[in-house]
Amino acid sequence: MTILGGVCLWLAFLVGIWGALAGFVGGLQGRPDLQHSARHAVFAMCGALLVAVFSLEWALFQHDFNVEYVAAYTSRNLPIFYTWSALYAGQKGSLLFWATVLSLFGSLALLLTARRHRELLPYVAGVVCTVATFFISVMLFGQANPFHRLAYTPLDGNGLNPQLQNPGMVFHPPMLYLGYISITIPFAFAMAALISKRLDVDWLVAIRKWTLLSWLFLSIGICLGMWWAYVELGWGGYWAWDPVENASLLPWLTMTAFLHSVMIQEKRGMLKKWNLALIIGSWLLSIFGTFITRSGVISSVHSFTQSSVGYFFLFFLIAAAVASFAVYASRLPLLTAEARLESMVSREASFLFNNLLFVGIAFSVLWGTLFPILSELVQGTKVTVGPPFFNQVNIPLGLALLGLTGIGPLIAWRRASLPNLRRQFAVPVTAGVFTVLVLLVGGMRDLYAVMAIGLGGFVTATVVQEFGRGAGARHRQYGEAYPLALGRLLARNRRRYGGYIVHVGIVILFIAFAGMAFKTETEATLRPGEAATLRSPYGWTYRFTHLGVSQYDALNRQVTAAALEIERNGKRLGVLTTEKRQHVDGLGRPTFQPSTEVGIRSDLREDLYVVLAGLVNGTEQAVFRFTINPLVWWVWYGGMIVALGGLIVMWPGGGSPAVKRTQAGYAVRLVEDVKA
Amino acid sequence: MNAGTRFAIGAVLIVGSVGYLMASGVKQTGQYFLTPSELSQKIAVDPSFYNVGMKVGAHVVPGSVTRDVATQTLRFQITDGSARYTVLYHGLPPDTFNDSVEVVVEGRLHKEDGVLYATNVLAKCGSRYEAVPKA
């Protein structure tokens, strides 16, 4: 089977080269036969790569340890659930995964838009083939062929790193990769529009859903990554500003900026250059993210490996940046705006500031991530910046952005009048001020936390007001009951109201982040029967009593578990266990370093987070770290709401002409309503 | 003053504050990242390098690790092949820490005893998600 896989890789490589040539030449010379061929090349490449993935999975499930990749990432006692995920656990497999998914997305894009964007498609096929061929060539020529065979056959494999044996880790990398990969489709359409000079709104329509899809995958991937870091790494938080985390945040930030600024282009014909630059930039950042993850160029606790693959990526990144911005520059004269900014107090202006902030945050994160390399190049000494830098820079910028989240949707297009402002902002501003007062009276003194929650109150009020007014208008016009009116409002204006739901999710995330300002922790060495106490930010006193240690063997690991009884203000809450695991291979020999299974007890207000650090000289006397993390659950809820809102925005349908006409009529009624 | 100019002023303000936040952030939170031999060179040239917060990346000297679990004290030596420093760390080392890994030690070098008092120890090897190749 691995021979088949290897052959398929070569096949995909050759077909990819042909597809790239045929696409670009066919497009430029207007030759339908070549255009046709390029399109089929994408499909053929996709087929070949799917067969390659299948044969790698086959080797994984057959425990064919003669294949280096299989031996490196799986073992006989690895649970089946994790065996298939070994496909993307290592560098070589994830390169294959990347190329395959890209060809799959490319095929889908070509199939779904076959009629509407005929002139763009040959270039789209060409770009997809070029990028996929690059990934295949890294496997073939960068000593990263997943089908490479060893000179001998080990009895058993190394097994999967225990930190990856976690449900979150099964879905986190593919989600992130899907996000990274799917940005290539909007990028391909943008390049196609630039090359073919068809720079009307047409290409924007073609890529809107793809951009959203990519944004949605990235959002989910980032949230899953936070969850995994929180439950698996055991350092007590979910975001460490690690280079790999930053790399996933960068394209997310620029794409979020794009999803906002694209509205200005659709509505007003402005920001054409800016939007194209954002798409190209997002794509380059996604390649950069893959590069960071895969090359280990920045010393990071996450970096998978140091290898020659890094040079391939660096070369590709530079070549792609030069090529795409050269095309972009040559088309700049065609990208003139159809309108000008009329007033600072307008939705356009607030969106422009929002974009500047997003890009500013992205730039500072990129700068901080690259700072060790830059400082070494310039000064000869490596200087690093860590979480304090990122927090110091990004908390104020993030808060400003949160404020704009509330302001943008309420302010009128073109030029807002004073009565408009008063009507829109009276309630939300009151709500925000009220929230701040409640917090201050309640004794909260952390400036940033108060601001975050106060702005959260303001933004939430704007969303509630928007939903309330929309549903109220439907209620009056159609006599619908309020719940029905609310449902239809959402269903008929998915883009707008789905967007508001995303905003609510973001508010919840900000409030949850603010909660971490009140995190408390303590460490203690306890004999069975001894207890440690910790005071939570809500003023409760928790008491952790060490009940004892048990040791036992499980499927592929030796477990040392400690049980603790928890009391809050003297009232018993239950028992929490926390484990140290030593994974073993089929012969019972230890593999990998011991890993931590954190004991977590969550409620909506705070998490108790207990780590077993070790036993004293093999006795039951154990060392623990106790942490109280406020509001962590809201991070996961916020993430889910963001994803839900994104799904609503993306959900197909709702855009038929009939519906649009109804909406137009409804909008007229609404305007009359306002005037009355 | 038209809207474009006003917007430009706003934009300059935002860009300026981003730049200011970044510059001050680097100044206040930047830390040197050195190898042991770079550190010993710096110290030789400029004694004020004692007691400055920094990060040192190096290998743990095999066999040099002593742990006292009861007081959560960890003492080990790090080297890059030439210079060698003793590290004292009070707290929980990461799971992946042992005497054959590469570590990043965050802390200050004390002048009195020449010991690096660590506030944080990161182990690099195990989190590469790959098994160490068997020799």
Coordinates of N, CA, C and O in Angstrom, one line a residue, chain A residues 381-528:
Chain A
T381 N 22.5 40.0 19.7 CA 22.1 39.4 21.0 C 20.6 39.1 20.9 O 19.8 40.0 20.5
K382 N 20.2 37.9 21.3 CA 18.8 37.6 21.2 C 18.0 38.2 22.4 O 18.5 38.1 23.6
V383 N 17.0 39.0 22.1 CA 16.2 39.5 23.2 C 14.8 39.0 23.0 O 14.3 39.0 21.9
T384 N 14.2 38.4 24.0 CA 12.8 37.9 23.9 C 11.8 38.8 24.6 O 12.1 39.4 25.6
V385 N 10.6 38.7 24.1 CA 9.5 39.4 24.8 C 8.5 38.3 25.1 O 8.3 37.4 24.3
G386 N 7.8 38.3 26.2 CA 6.9 37.3 26.6 C 5.5 37.8 26.8 O 5.2 38.9 26.3
P387 N 4.7 37.0 27.6 CA 3.3 37.4 27.8 C 3.2 38.8 28.3 O 2.3 39.5 27.9
P388 N 4.1 39.3 29.2 CA 3.9 40.7 29.7 C 3.9 41.7 28.5 O 3.0 42.6 28.5
F389 N 4.7 41.5 27.5 CA 4.7 42.4 26.4 C 3.4 42.3 25.6 O 2.7 43.4 25.4
F390 N 2.9 41.1 25.3 CA 1.7 41.0 24.6 C 0.5 41.5 25.3 O -0.4 42.2 24.7
N391 N 0.5 41.3 26.6 CA -0.6 41.8 27.4 C -0.6 43.3 27.5 O -1.6 44.0 27.3
Q392 N 0.6 43.9 27.7 CA 0.7 45.3 27.8 C 0.3 46.0 26.6 O -0.4 47.1 26.6
V393 N 0.6 45.5 25.4 CA 0.3 46.1 24.1 C -1.2 45.8 23.8 O -1.9 46.7 23.4
N394 N -1.6 44.6 23.9 CA -2.9 44.2 23.3 C -4.1 44.4 24.2 O -5.2 44.5 23.7
I395 N -3.9 44.5 25.5 CA -5.1 44.8 26.3 C -5.7 46.1 26.0 O -6.9 46.2 25.7
P396 N -4.9 47.2 26.0 CA -5.6 48.5 25.6 C -6.2 48.5 24.2 O -7.3 48.9 24.0
L397 N -5.4 47.9 23.2 CA -5.9 47.9 21.8 C -7.2 47.0 21.8 O -8.2 47.4 21.1
G398 N -7.2 45.9 22.5 CA -8.3 45.0 22.5 C -9.6 45.7 23.1 O -10.7 45.6 22.6
L399 N -9.3 46.5 24.1 CA -10.5 47.2 24.7 C -11.0 48.2 23.8 O -12.3 48.4 23.7
A400 N -10.1 48.9 23.1 CA -10.6 49.9 22.1 C -11.5 49.2 21.0 O -12.5 49.7 20.6
L401 N -11.0 48.1 20.6 CA -11.7 47.3 19.6 C -13.1 46.9 20.1 O -14.1 46.9 19.4
L402 N -13.1 46.4 21.4 CA -14.4 46.0 22.0 C -15.4 47.2 22.0 O -16.5 47.0 21.7
G403 N -14.9 48.4 22.3 CA -15.7 49.6 22.3 C -16.3 49.8 20.9 O -17.5 50.0 20.7
L404 N -15.5 49.6 19.8 CA -15.9 49.8 18.5 C -16.9 48.7 18.1 O -17.8 48.9 17.2
T405 N -16.8 47.5 18.7 CA -17.8 46.5 18.4 C -19.2 46.9 18.7 O -20.1 46.6 18.1
G406 N -19.3 47.8 19.7 CA -20.6 48.3 20.1 C -21.0 49.5 19.2 O -22.1 49.7 18.8
I407 N -20.0 50.4 18.9 CA -20.3 51.6 18.1 C -20.6 51.3 16.7 O -21.6 51.8 16.1
G408 N -19.8 50.5 16.0 CA -19.9 50.3 14.6 C -21.3 50.0 14.1 O -21.8 50.7 13.2
P409 N -21.9 48.9 14.6 CA -23.2 48.5 14.1 C -24.3 49.5 14.3 O -25.3 49.5 13.6
L410 N -24.1 50.5 15.2 CA -25.2 51.4 15.5 C -25.2 52.7 14.7 O -26.2 53.4 14.6
I411 N -24.0 53.0 14.2 CA -23.8 54.3 13.6 C -24.2 54.2 12.2 O -24.1 53.2 11.5
A412 N -24.8 55.3 11.6 CA -25.3 55.2 10.3 C -24.2 55.3 9.2 O -23.1 55.7 9.5
W413 N -24.5 54.7 8.1 CA -23.6 54.8 7.0 C -23.5 56.3 6.5 O -24.4 57.1 6.8
R414 N -22.4 56.6 5.9 CA -22.1 57.9 5.3 C -22.0 59.0 6.3 O -20.9 59.6 6.5
R415 N -23.0 59.4 7.0 CA -22.9 60.5 8.0 C -24.0 60.3 9.0 O -25.2 60.3 8.7
A416 N -23.6 60.2 10.3 CA -24.6 60.0 11.3 C -25.0 61.4 11.8 O -24.2 62.3 12.0
S417 N -26.4 61.6 12.1 CA -26.8 62.8 12.6 C -26.9 62.7 14.1 O -26.8 61.6 14.7
L418 N -27.0 63.9 14.7 CA -27.1 63.9 16.2 C -28.3 63.1 16.8 O -28.1 62.3 17.7
P419 N -29.5 63.4 16.2 CA -30.6 62.6 16.7 C -30.4 61.1 16.5 O -30.7 60.3 17.4
N420 N -29.8 60.7 15.4 CA -29.5 59.3 15.2 C -28.6 58.8 16.3 O -28.8 57.7 16.9
L421 N -27.6 59.5 16.6 CA -26.6 59.1 17.7 C -27.4 58.9 19.0 O -27.2 58.0 19.7
R422 N -28.2 60.0 19.3 CA -28.9 60.0 20.6 C -29.8 58.7 20.7 O -29.8 58.0 21.7
R423 N -30.5 58.5 19.6 CA -31.5 57.4 19.6 C -30.8 56.1 19.7 O -31.2 55.2 20.4
Q424 N -29.6 55.9 19.1 CA -28.9 54.7 19.1 C -28.2 54.4 20.4 O -28.0 53.3 20.8
F425 N -27.6 55.4 20.9 CA -26.6 55.2 22.0 C -27.1 55.4 23.4 O -26.4 55.1 24.4
A426 N -28.3 56.0 23.6 CA -28.8 56.4 24.9 C -28.8 55.2 25.8 O -28.2 55.1 26.9
V427 N -29.5 54.1 25.4 CA -29.6 52.9 26.2 C -28.3 52.2 26.4 O -27.9 51.9 27.6
P428 N -27.5 51.9 25.3 CA -26.3 51.1 25.6 C -25.3 51.9 26.4 O -24.7 51.2 27.3
V429 N -25.1 53.2 26.3 CA -24.2 53.9 27.1 C -24.6 53.8 28.5 O -23.8 53.6 29.5
T430 N -25.9 54.0 28.8 CA -26.4 53.9 30.1 C -26.1 52.5 30.7 O -25.6 52.4 31.9
A431 N -26.3 51.5 29.9 CA -26.1 50.1 30.4 C -24.6 50.0 30.8 O -24.2 49.4 31.8
G432 N -23.7 50.5 29.9 CA -22.3 50.4 30.2 C -21.9 51.1 31.5 O -21.2 50.5 32.3
V433 N -22.4 52.3 31.6 CA -22.0 53.1 32.8 C -22.6 52.4 34.1 O -21.9 52.3 35.1
F434 N -23.8 51.9 33.9 CA -24.4 51.2 35.1 C -23.6 50.0 35.5 O -23.3 49.7 36.6
T435 N -23.1 49.2 34.4 CA -22.3 48.0 34.7 C -21.0 48.4 35.5 O -20.6 47.8 36.5
V436 N -20.4 49.5 35.0 CA -19.1 50.0 35.7 C -19.4 50.3 37.2 O -18.7 49.9 38.1
L437 N -20.5 51.0 37.4 CA -20.9 51.5 38.7 C -21.1 50.2 39.6 O -20.6 50.2 40.8
V438 N -21.8 49.3 39.1 CA -22.1 48.0 39.9 C -20.8 47.4 40.3 O -20.6 47.0 41.4
L439 N -19.8 47.3 39.3 CA -18.6 46.6 39.6 C -17.8 47.4 40.7 O -17.2 46.8 41.6
L440 N -17.8 48.8 40.5 CA -17.0 49.6 41.5 C -17.6 49.5 42.9 O -16.9 49.3 43.9
V441 N -18.9 49.5 43.0 CA -19.6 49.3 44.3 C -19.3 47.9 44.8 O -19.1 47.8 46.0
G442 N -19.3 46.9 43.9 CA -19.0 45.6 44.3 C -17.6 45.4 44.8 O -17.2 44.3 45.2
G443 N -16.7 46.4 44.6 CA -15.4 46.3 45.1 C -14.3 45.9 44.1 O -13.2 45.6 44.5
M444 N -14.7 45.8 42.8 CA -13.6 45.5 41.8 C -12.8 46.7 41.5 O -13.3 47.8 41.3
R445 N -11.5 46.5 41.6 CA -10.6 47.7 41.4 C -9.6 47.5 40.3 O -8.8 48.4 40.0
D446 N -9.6 46.4 39.6 CA -8.7 46.2 38.5 C -9.2 47.0 37.3 O -10.3 46.7 36.7
L447 N -8.4 48.0 36.9 CA -8.9 48.9 35.8 C -9.3 48.2 34.6 O -10.4 48.4 34.0
Y448 N -8.4 47.4 34.0 CA -8.7 46.7 32.8 C -9.9 45.8 32.9 O -10.7 45.7 32.0
A449 N -10.0 45.1 34.0 CA -11.2 44.2 34.2 C -12.5 45.0 34.2 O -13.5 44.7 33.5
V450 N -12.5 46.1 34.9 CA -13.7 47.0 35.0 C -14.0 47.5 33.6 O -15.2 47.5 33.2
M451 N -13.0 47.9 32.9 CA -13.2 48.5 31.5 C -13.8 47.4 30.6 O -14.7 47.6 29.9
A452 N -13.2 46.2 30.7 CA -13.6 45.1 29.8 C -15.1 44.7 30.1 O -15.9 44.6 29.2
I453 N -15.4 44.6 31.4 CA -16.8 44.2 31.7 C -17.8 45.3 31.4 O -18.9 45.1 30.9
G454 N -17.4 46.6 31.7 CA -18.2 47.7 31.4 C -18.5 47.8 29.9 O -19.6 48.0 29.5
L455 N -17.4 47.7 29.1 CA -17.6 47.8 27.6 C -18.5 46.6 27.2 O -19.3 46.7 26.3
G456 N -18.3 45.5 27.9 CA -19.1 44.3 27.6 C -20.6 44.6 27.8 O -21.4 44.2 26.9
G457 N -20.9 45.3 28.9 CA -22.3 45.7 29.1 C -22.8 46.6 28.0 O -23.9 46.4 27.5
F458 N -22.0 47.5 27.6 CA -22.4 48.4 26.5 C -22.6 47.7 25.3 O -23.7 47.9 24.6
V459 N -21.7 46.8 24.8 CA -21.9 46.1 23.6 C -23.1 45.2 23.6 O -23.9 45.1 22.7
T460 N -23.3 44.5 24.8 CA -24.4 43.6 24.9 C -25.7 44.4 24.7 O -26.6 43.9 24.1
A461 N -25.7 45.6 25.4 CA -27.0 46.4 25.3 C -27.2 46.8 23.8 O -28.4 46.8 23.4
T462 N -26.2 47.1 23.1 CA -26.4 47.4 21.7 C -27.0 46.3 20.9 O -27.9 46.5 20.1
V463 N -26.5 45.1 21.2 CA -27.1 43.9 20.4 C -28.5 43.7 20.8 O -29.4 43.4 20.0
V464 N -28.8 43.7 22.1 CA -30.1 43.5 22.6 C -31.1 44.5 22.0 O -32.2 44.2 21.5
Q465 N -30.6 45.8 22.0 CA -31.4 46.9 21.4 C -31.7 46.6 19.9 O -32.9 46.7 19.4
E466 N -30.7 46.1 19.2 CA -30.9 45.8 17.7 C -31.9 44.7 17.5 O -32.8 44.8 16.7
F467 N -31.8 43.6 18.3 CA -32.7 42.5 18.2 C -34.1 43.0 18.6 O -35.1 42.7 17.9
G468 N -34.2 43.8 19.7 CA -35.5 44.2 20.2 C -36.2 45.1 19.1 O -37.3 44.9 18.8
R469 N -35.4 46.0 18.5 CA -36.1 46.9 17.6 C -36.5 46.1 16.3 O -37.6 46.4 15.8
G470 N -35.6 45.2 15.9 CA -36.0 44.4 14.7 C -37.2 43.6 14.9 O -38.2 43.6 14.1
A471 N -37.2 42.9 16.1 CA -38.4 42.1 16.4 C -39.6 42.9 16.6 O -40.7 42.5 16.1
G472 N -39.4 44.1 17.2 CA -40.6 45.0 17.4 C -41.2 45.4 16.1 O -42.4 45.4 16.0
A473 N -40.3 45.7 15.2 CA -40.8 46.2 13.8 C -41.6 45.1 13.2 O -42.7 45.3 12.6
R474 N -41.1 43.8 13.3 CA -41.8 42.7 12.7 C -43.2 42.5 13.4 O -44.2 42.2 12.8
H475 N -43.1 42.6 14.7 CA -44.3 42.4 15.5 C -45.4 43.4 15.0 O -46.5 43.0 14.8
R476 N -45.0 44.7 14.9 CA -46.0 45.7 14.5 C -46.4 45.5 13.0 O -47.6 45.6 12.7
Q477 N -45.5 45.1 12.1 CA -45.8 45.0 10.7 C -46.6 43.8 10.4 O -47.6 43.9 9.7
Y478 N -46.2 42.6 10.9 CA -46.8 41.4 10.5 C -47.7 40.8 11.6 O -48.2 39.7 11.4
G479 N -47.7 41.4 12.8 CA -48.4 40.9 13.9 C -47.9 39.6 14.4 O -48.6 38.8 15.0
E480 N -46.6 39.3 14.2 CA -46.0 38.1 14.7 C -45.7 38.2 16.2 O -45.4 39.3 16.7
A481 N -45.9 37.1 16.9 CA -45.5 37.1 18.3 C -44.0 37.3 18.4 O -43.3 37.0 17.5
Y482 N -43.6 37.8 19.5 CA -42.2 38.2 19.6 C -41.2 37.1 19.4 O -40.2 37.3 18.7
P483 N -41.4 35.9 20.0 CA -40.4 34.8 19.7 C -40.3 34.5 18.2 O -39.2 34.4 17.7
L484 N -41.5 34.4 17.5 CA -41.5 34.2 16.1 C -40.8 35.3 15.3 O -40.0 35.1 14.4
A485 N -41.1 36.5 15.7 CA -40.5 37.7 15.1 C -39.0 37.7 15.2 O -38.3 37.9 14.3
L486 N -38.5 37.3 16.4 CA -37.1 37.2 16.6 C -36.5 36.1 15.8 O -35.4 36.4 15.1
G487 N -37.1 35.0 15.7 CA -36.6 33.9 14.9 C -36.5 34.3 13.4 O -35.5 34.1 12.7
R488 N -37.6 34.9 12.9 CA -37.6 35.2 11.5 C -36.6 36.3 11.2 O -36.0 36.4 10.1
L489 N -36.5 37.3 12.2 CA -35.5 38.4 12.0 C -34.2 37.8 11.7 O -33.4 38.2 10.8
L490 N -33.8 36.8 12.6 CA -32.5 36.1 12.5 C -32.4 35.4 11.2 O -31.4 35.4 10.5
A491 N -33.5 34.6 10.8 CA -33.4 33.8 9.7 C -33.4 34.6 8.4 O -32.7 34.2 7.4
R492 N -34.0 35.7 8.4 CA -34.1 36.5 7.1 C -32.9 37.5 6.9 O -32.7 38.0 5.9
N493 N -32.2 37.8 8.0 CA -31.0 38.7 7.9 C -29.9 38.0 8.6 O -29.3 38.5 9.5
R494 N -29.5 36.8 8.1 CA -28.5 36.0 8.8 C -27.2 36.7 8.9 O -26.6 36.6 10.0
R495 N -26.8 37.4 7.9 CA -25.5 38.1 8.0 C -25.4 39.1 9.1 O -24.5 39.1 9.9
R496 N -26.5 39.9 9.1 CA -26.4 41.0 10.1 C -26.6 40.4 11.6 O -25.7 40.7 12.4
Y497 N -27.6 39.7 11.8 CA -27.9 39.2 13.1 C -27.0 38.1 13.6 O -26.7 38.0 14.8
G498 N -26.5 37.3 12.6 CA -25.5 36.3 13.0 C -24.2 37.0 13.4 O -23.6 36.6 14.4
G499 N -23.9 38.1 12.8 CA -22.8 38.9 13.2 C -22.9 39.4 14.6 O -22.0 39.4 15.4
Y500 N -24.1 39.9 14.9 CA -24.4 40.3 16.3 C -24.1 39.2 17.3 O -23.6 39.4 18.4
I501 N -24.5 38.0 16.9 CA -24.3 36.9 17.8 C -22.8 36.6 18.0 O -22.4 36.4 19.2
V502 N -22.1 36.8 16.9 CA -20.6 36.7 17.1 C -20.1 37.7 18.1 O -19.3 37.4 19.0
H503 N -20.7 38.9 18.0 CA -20.2 40.0 18.9 C -20.5 39.6 20.3 O -19.7 39.9 21.2
V504 N -21.7 39.0 20.6 CA -22.0 38.6 21.9 C -20.9 37.6 22.4 O -20.4 37.7 23.6
G505 N -20.6 36.6 21.5 CA -19.6 35.7 21.9 C -18.2 36.3 22.2 O -17.6 36.0 23.2
I506 N -17.9 37.4 21.5 CA -16.6 38.1 21.7 C -16.7 38.8 23.1 O -15.7 38.8 23.8
V507 N -17.9 39.4 23.4 CA -18.0 40.1 24.7 C -17.8 39.1 25.8 O -17.0 39.3 26.8
I508 N -18.4 37.9 25.6 CA -18.3 36.9 26.7 C -16.8 36.5 26.8 O -16.3 36.3 27.9
L509 N -16.1 36.3 25.7 CA -14.7 36.0 25.8 C -13.9 37.0 26.5 O -13.1 36.7 27.4
F510 N -14.2 38.3 26.2 CA -13.4 39.4 26.9 C -13.7 39.4 28.4 O -12.7 39.6 29.1
I511 N -14.9 39.2 28.7 CA -15.2 39.1 30.2 C -14.5 38.0 30.8 O -13.9 38.1 31.9
A512 N -14.5 36.8 30.1 CA -13.8 35.7 30.7 C -12.3 35.9 30.8 O -11.6 35.6 31.8
F513 N -11.7 36.6 29.8 CA -10.3 36.9 29.9 C -10.0 37.8 31.1 O -9.0 37.7 31.8
A514 N -11.0 38.8 31.3 CA -10.8 39.7 32.4 C -10.8 39.0 33.7 O -10.1 39.3 34.6
G515 N -11.5 37.9 33.7 CA -11.6 37.1 35.0 C -10.3 36.6 35.4 O -10.0 36.4 36.6
M516 N -9.4 36.3 34.4 CA -8.1 35.7 34.7 C -7.2 36.7 35.5 O -6.2 36.4 36.0
A517 N -7.6 38.0 35.5 CA -6.9 39.0 36.3 C -7.0 38.6 37.8 O -6.2 39.1 38.6
F518 N -7.9 37.8 38.2 CA -8.2 37.5 39.6 C -7.8 36.1 40.0 O -8.2 35.6 41.0
K519 N -7.0 35.5 39.1 CA -6.5 34.2 39.4 C -5.7 34.1 40.6 O -4.9 35.0 40.9
T520 N -5.9 33.0 41.4 CA -5.0 32.9 42.6 C -4.4 31.5 42.6 O -5.1 30.5 42.2
E521 N -3.3 31.3 43.2 CA -2.7 30.0 43.3 C -1.8 29.8 44.5 O -1.3 30.7 45.1
T522 N -1.6 28.5 44.9 CA -0.7 28.2 46.0 C -0.2 26.8 45.7 O -0.8 26.0 45.0
E523 N 1.0 26.5 46.3 CA 1.5 25.2 46.2 C 1.7 24.6 47.6 O 1.9 25.3 48.6
A524 N 1.5 23.3 47.7 CA 1.6 22.7 49.1 C 2.1 21.2 49.0 O 1.8 20.6 48.0
T525 N 2.8 20.8 50.0 CA 3.2 19.4 50.1 C 2.4 18.8 51.2 O 2.5 19.3 52.4
L526 N 1.6 17.8 50.9 CA 0.7 17.3 51.9 C 0.8 15.8 52.1 O 1.0 15.0 51.2
R527 N 0.8 15.4 53.4 CA 0.6 14.0 53.7 C -0.9 13.7 53.7 O -1.7 14.6 53.9
P528 N -1.2 12.4 53.5 CA -2.7 12.0 53.6 C -3.3 12.6 54.9 O -2.7 12.4 56.0

